[in-house]
Every structure is written in C-alpha cells, then in structure tokens.
Short mmCIF file of C-alpha atoms in Angstrom, two decimals:
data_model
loop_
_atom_site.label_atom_id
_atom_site.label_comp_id
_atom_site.label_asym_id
_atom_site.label_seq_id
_atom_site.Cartn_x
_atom_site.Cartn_y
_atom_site.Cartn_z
CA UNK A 90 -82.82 108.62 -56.08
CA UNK A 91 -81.98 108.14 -59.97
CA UNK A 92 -79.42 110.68 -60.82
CA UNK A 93 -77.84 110.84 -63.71
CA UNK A 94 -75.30 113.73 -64.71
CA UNK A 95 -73.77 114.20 -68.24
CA UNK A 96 -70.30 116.18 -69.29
CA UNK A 97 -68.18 116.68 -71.90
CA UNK A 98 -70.00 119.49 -74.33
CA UNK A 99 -68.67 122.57 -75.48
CA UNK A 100 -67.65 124.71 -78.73
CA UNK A 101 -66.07 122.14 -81.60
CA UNK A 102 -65.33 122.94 -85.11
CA UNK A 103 -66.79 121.39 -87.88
CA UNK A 104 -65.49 118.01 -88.82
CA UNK A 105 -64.20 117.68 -85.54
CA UNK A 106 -64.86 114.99 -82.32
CA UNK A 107 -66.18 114.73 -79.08
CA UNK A 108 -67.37 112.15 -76.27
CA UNK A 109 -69.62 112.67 -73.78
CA UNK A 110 -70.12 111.05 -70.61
CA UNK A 111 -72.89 110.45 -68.53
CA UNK A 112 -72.32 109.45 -64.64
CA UNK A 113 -75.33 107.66 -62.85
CA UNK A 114 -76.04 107.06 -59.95
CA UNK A 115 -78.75 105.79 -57.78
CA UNK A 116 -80.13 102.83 -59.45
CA UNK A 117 -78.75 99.16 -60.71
CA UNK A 118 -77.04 100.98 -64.07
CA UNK A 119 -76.37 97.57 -65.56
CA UNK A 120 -79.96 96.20 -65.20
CA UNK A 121 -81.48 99.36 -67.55
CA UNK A 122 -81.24 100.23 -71.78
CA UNK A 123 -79.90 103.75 -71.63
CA UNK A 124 -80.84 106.65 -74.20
CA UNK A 125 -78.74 109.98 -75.85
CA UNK A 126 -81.77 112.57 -77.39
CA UNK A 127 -80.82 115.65 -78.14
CA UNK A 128 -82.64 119.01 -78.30
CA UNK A 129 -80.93 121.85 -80.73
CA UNK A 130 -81.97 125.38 -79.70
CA UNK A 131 -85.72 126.43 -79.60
CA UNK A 132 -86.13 123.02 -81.52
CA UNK A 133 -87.84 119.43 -80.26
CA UNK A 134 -86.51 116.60 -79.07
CA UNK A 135 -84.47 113.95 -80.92
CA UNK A 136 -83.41 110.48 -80.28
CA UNK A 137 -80.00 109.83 -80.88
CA UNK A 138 -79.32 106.13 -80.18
CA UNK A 139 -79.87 103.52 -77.25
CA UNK A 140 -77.51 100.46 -75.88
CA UNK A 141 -79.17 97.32 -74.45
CA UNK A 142 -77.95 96.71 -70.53
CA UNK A 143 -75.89 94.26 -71.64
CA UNK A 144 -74.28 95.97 -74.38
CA UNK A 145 -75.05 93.82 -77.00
CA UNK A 146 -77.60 96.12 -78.68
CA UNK A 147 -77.00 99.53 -80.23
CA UNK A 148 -79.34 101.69 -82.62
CA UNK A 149 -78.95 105.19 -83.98
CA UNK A 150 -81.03 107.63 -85.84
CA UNK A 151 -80.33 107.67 -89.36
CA UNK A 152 -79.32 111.55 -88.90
CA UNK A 153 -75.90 110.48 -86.63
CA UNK A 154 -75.26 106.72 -87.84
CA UNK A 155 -71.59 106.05 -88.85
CA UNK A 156 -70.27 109.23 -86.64
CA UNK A 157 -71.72 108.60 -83.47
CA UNK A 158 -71.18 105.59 -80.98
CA UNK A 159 -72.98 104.85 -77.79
CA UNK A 160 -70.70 102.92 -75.55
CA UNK A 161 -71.42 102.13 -71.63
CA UNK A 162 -68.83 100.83 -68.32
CA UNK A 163 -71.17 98.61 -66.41
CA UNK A 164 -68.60 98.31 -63.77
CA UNK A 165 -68.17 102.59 -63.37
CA UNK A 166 -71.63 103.28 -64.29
CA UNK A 167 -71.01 105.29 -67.39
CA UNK A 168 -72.70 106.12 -70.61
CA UNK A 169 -70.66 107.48 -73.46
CA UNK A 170 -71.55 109.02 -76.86
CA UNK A 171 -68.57 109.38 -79.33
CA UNK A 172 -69.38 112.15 -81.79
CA UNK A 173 -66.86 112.49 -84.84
CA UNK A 174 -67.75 114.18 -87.98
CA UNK A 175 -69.62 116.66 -86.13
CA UNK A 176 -71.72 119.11 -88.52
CA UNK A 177 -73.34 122.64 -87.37
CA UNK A 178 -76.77 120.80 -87.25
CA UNK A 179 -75.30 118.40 -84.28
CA UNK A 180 -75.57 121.66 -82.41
CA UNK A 181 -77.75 120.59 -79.33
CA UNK A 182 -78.29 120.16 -75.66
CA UNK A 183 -77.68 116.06 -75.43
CA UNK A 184 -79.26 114.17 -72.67
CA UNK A 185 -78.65 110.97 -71.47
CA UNK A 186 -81.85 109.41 -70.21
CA UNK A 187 -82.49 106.05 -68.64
CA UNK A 188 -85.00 103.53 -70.25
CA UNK A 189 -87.65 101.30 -68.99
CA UNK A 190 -89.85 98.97 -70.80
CA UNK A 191 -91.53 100.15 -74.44
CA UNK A 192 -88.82 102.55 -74.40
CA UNK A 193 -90.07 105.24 -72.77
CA UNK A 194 -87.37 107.40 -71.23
CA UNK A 195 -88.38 107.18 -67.38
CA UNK A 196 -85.45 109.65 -66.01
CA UNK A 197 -83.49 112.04 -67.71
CA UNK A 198 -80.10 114.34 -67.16
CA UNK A 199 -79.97 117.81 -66.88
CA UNK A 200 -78.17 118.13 -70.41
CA UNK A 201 -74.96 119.12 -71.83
CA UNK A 202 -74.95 121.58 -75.06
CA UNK A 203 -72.89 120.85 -77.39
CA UNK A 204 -71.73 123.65 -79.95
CA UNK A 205 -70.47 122.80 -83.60
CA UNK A 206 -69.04 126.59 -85.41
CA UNK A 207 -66.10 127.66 -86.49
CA UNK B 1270 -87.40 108.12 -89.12
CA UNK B 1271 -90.47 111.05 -89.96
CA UNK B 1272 -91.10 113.08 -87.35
CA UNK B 1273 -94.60 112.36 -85.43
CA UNK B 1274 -97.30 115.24 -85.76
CA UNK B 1275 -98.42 117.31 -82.82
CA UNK B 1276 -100.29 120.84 -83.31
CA UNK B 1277 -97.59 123.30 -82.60
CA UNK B 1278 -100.30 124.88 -79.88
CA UNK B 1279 -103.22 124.34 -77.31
CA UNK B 1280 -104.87 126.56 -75.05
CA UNK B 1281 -107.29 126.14 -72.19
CA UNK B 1282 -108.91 128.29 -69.20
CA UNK B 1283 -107.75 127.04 -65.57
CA UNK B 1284 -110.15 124.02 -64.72
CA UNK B 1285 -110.83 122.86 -67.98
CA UNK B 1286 -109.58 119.82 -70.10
CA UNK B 1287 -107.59 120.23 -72.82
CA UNK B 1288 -106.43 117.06 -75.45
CA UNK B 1289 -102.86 117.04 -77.54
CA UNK B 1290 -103.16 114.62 -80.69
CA UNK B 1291 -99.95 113.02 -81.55
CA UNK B 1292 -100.49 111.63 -85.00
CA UNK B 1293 -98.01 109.20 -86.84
CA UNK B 1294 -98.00 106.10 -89.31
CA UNK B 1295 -98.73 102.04 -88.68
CA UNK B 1296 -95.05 101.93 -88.60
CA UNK B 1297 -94.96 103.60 -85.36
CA UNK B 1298 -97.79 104.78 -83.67
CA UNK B 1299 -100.52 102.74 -84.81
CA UNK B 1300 -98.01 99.43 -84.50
CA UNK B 1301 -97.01 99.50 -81.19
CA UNK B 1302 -98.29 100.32 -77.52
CA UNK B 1303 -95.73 102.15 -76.94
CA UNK B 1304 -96.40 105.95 -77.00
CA UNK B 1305 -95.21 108.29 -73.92
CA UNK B 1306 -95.45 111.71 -73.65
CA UNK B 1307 -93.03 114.31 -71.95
CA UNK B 1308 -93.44 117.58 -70.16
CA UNK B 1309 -90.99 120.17 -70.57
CA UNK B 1310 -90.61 123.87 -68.92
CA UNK B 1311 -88.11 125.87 -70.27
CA UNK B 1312 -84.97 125.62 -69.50
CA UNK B 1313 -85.62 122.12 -67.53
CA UNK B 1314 -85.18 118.79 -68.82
CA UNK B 1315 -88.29 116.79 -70.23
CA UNK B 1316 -90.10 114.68 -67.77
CA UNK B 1317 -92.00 111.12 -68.23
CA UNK B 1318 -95.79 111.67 -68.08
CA UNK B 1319 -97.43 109.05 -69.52
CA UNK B 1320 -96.11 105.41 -70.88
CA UNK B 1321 -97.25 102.18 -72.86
CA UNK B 1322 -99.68 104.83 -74.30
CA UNK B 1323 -102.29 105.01 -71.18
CA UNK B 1324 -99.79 104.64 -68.10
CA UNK B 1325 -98.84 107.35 -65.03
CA UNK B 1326 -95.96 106.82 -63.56
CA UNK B 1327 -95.73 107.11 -59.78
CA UNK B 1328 -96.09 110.49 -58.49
CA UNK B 1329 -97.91 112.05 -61.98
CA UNK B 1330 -101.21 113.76 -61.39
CA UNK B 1331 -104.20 111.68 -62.66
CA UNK B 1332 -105.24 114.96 -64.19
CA UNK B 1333 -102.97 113.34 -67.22
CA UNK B 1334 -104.20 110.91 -69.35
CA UNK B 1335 -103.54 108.78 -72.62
CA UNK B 1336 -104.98 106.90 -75.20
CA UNK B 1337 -104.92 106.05 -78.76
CA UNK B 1338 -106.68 104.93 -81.83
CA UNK B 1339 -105.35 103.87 -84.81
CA UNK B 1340 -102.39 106.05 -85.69
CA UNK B 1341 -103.07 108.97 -83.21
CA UNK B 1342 -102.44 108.65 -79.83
CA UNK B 1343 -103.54 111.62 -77.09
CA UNK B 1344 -102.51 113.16 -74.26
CA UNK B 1345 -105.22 114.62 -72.13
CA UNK B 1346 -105.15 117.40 -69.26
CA UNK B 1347 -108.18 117.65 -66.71
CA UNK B 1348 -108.75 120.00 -64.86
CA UNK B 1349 -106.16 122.56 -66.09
CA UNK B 1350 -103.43 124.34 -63.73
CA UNK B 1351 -101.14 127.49 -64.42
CA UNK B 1352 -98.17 124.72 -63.25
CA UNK B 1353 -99.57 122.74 -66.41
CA UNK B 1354 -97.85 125.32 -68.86
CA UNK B 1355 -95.00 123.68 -70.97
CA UNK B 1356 -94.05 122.21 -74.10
CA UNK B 1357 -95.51 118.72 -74.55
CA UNK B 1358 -93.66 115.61 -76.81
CA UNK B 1359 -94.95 112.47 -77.53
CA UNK B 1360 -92.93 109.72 -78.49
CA UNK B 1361 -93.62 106.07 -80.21
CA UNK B 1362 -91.15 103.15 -80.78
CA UNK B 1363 -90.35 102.70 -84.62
CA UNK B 1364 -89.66 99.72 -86.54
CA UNK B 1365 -85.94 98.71 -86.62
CA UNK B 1366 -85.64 99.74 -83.33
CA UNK B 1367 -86.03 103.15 -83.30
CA UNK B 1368 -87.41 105.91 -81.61
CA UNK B 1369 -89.31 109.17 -83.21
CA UNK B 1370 -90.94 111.81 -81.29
CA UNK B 1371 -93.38 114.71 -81.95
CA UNK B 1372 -92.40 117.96 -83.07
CA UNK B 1373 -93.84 119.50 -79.41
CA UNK B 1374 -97.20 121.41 -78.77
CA UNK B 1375 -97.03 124.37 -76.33
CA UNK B 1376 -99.82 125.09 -73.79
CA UNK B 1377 -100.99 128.00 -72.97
CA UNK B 1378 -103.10 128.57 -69.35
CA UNK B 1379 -104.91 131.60 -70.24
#
C-alpha cells in the first residue's frame, strides 16, 4: 500500500535552514506530481509547493517562494523540501502528500513539525 | 493566493445530513472542477474524501457527497455518524498553478 514517510523537522533558529525528506514507498513514485502542505499549530492547512513527475514543473505559494525548493530522486524515491530563510511563521507540521489528477492530494504522510524560535 | 471560505462550524444530530459550503472566487473555485475536500481527526493526517468536486474515492462512504455552483462548492454528510466528527478542508486548484484551501469547518455530532 502507498506509504509515504517524511523526516528531517525539528527546532531551527530564525534565519536559519532545513531539508526535509520524504521516503515513499508502495507505488510507481516517478509516475505521480508530489505535494509539501503544511499545517502550523491549531491552524488549517497550507499548500506549500508541488513538482511535476518528471521534474520539470515546480510551483510555490507566494508565502515560501525564493526560500523554499521542492526537489525529488526518481531513482531513490524521495521528495525533498529545502527551507532557508526560515521565519517563526514557517512553524508547522509539513506533509508530503502524493497527487493525482486535478490536484487533489490522494495520500498523505504522517507529518513532520518543524519548529522556527530562538 | 486568498484563502477559500468555510464556516468555522457545523453541527448535526446522528442520522441526519449536514452540508459544508466552501466558497471562493472565478479564479479558483468557480474556474475549475477541481475542488476536494479532506477529513481530519486530531492529531491524524488529513484524508481525501471527495475529488474533481463530486468524486469518492475507493473505500469512502457514499454518505459523502459534493457539488458546486458557481463559486461555492459543498461537501455533504448523510446520514450522520459519531465517527463523522473532524475538521473538514476543501481545496480548489488556482490559476498559475496553485493550490488554496479552506480555512476548515469543525463538526460537531451532538
């Protein structure tokens, strides 16, 4: 079954970076768009930014664009998100979540949270 | 990249139907077919329950429904469970190749 299994979060200071990862597993990973939203606490959902399967589209929301970049290893079955610049409102569980047509975010991870204080 | 509007809260008795509105501009909702709507409990990650505005995908009660007119789409719950409380999101593709969701309604199985 479609698992998919992110890392990397923890406590960062302001101005600082950090990439996460997300491993999947149980599905053709180079035939599907993947998805980062993120969730800060007791707050909604947010999309972050998508990358085409074959890695020749990106997008981001205007809230992370020039600090964050998606990036994906077909061949390990990775998704990445770069974060630099990171600000106290970047503070969020991030999920990586895998796309299917329209967009719509079929299967999801269990979430990382990512902490930006000093 | 506005944030769609949901009504923070909805509550129904167990059996009944209860509708979420998920309202947003011809930019997003109203341009595209392409609404979904997530259930979340807490703690849990969100999970697909509705796509392409009136789709189920495979294994999602067809107590859950959507639809949309104009710039509102909906997300409707027949015959209400206790298992049916959670936070609910819609979603919409943007122009540029975007995505916005709803701010989340709660319901409430009284």
């Amino acid at each position: 079954q479609v698992q998919l299994v992110e890392s990397g979060g923890g406590l960062v200071k302001p101005g600082g970076s950090l990439r996460l990862s997300c491993a999947a597993s149980g599905f053709t990973f180079s035939d599907y768009y993947m998805s980062w939203i993120r969730q800060a606490p007791g707050k909604g959902l947010e999309w972050v930014s998508y990358i085409s399967d074959s890695i020749s589209h990106t997008n981001y929301a205007d809230s992370v664009k020039g600090r964050f970049t998606i990036s994906r290893d077909n061949a390990k079955n990775f998704l990445y998100l770069q974060m630099n610049s990171l600000r106290a409102e970047d503070t969020a569980v991030y999920y990586c979540a895998r796309d299917q047509g329209g967009g719509s975010h079929a299967n999801w991870g269990q979430g990382t949270l990512v902490t930006v204080s000093s | 990249q506005s944030a769609l509007t949901q009504s923070a809260s909805v509550s129904g008795s167990p059996g009944q139907s209860i509708t979420i509105s998920c309202t947003g501009t011809s930019s997003d909702v109203g341009g595209y077919n392409y609404v979904s709507w997530y259930q979340q409990h807490p703690g849990k990650a969100p999970k697909l329950m509705i796509y392409d505005v009136t789709k189920r995908p495979s294994g999602v009660s067809n107590r859950f429904s959507g639809s949309k007119s104009d710039n509102t789409a909906s997300l409707t719950i027949s015959g209400l469970q206790a298992e049916d409380e959670a936070d609910y999101y819609c979603s919409s593709y943007s122009s540029s190749s975007t995505w916005v969701f709803g701010g989340g309604t709660k319901v409430t199985v009284l």
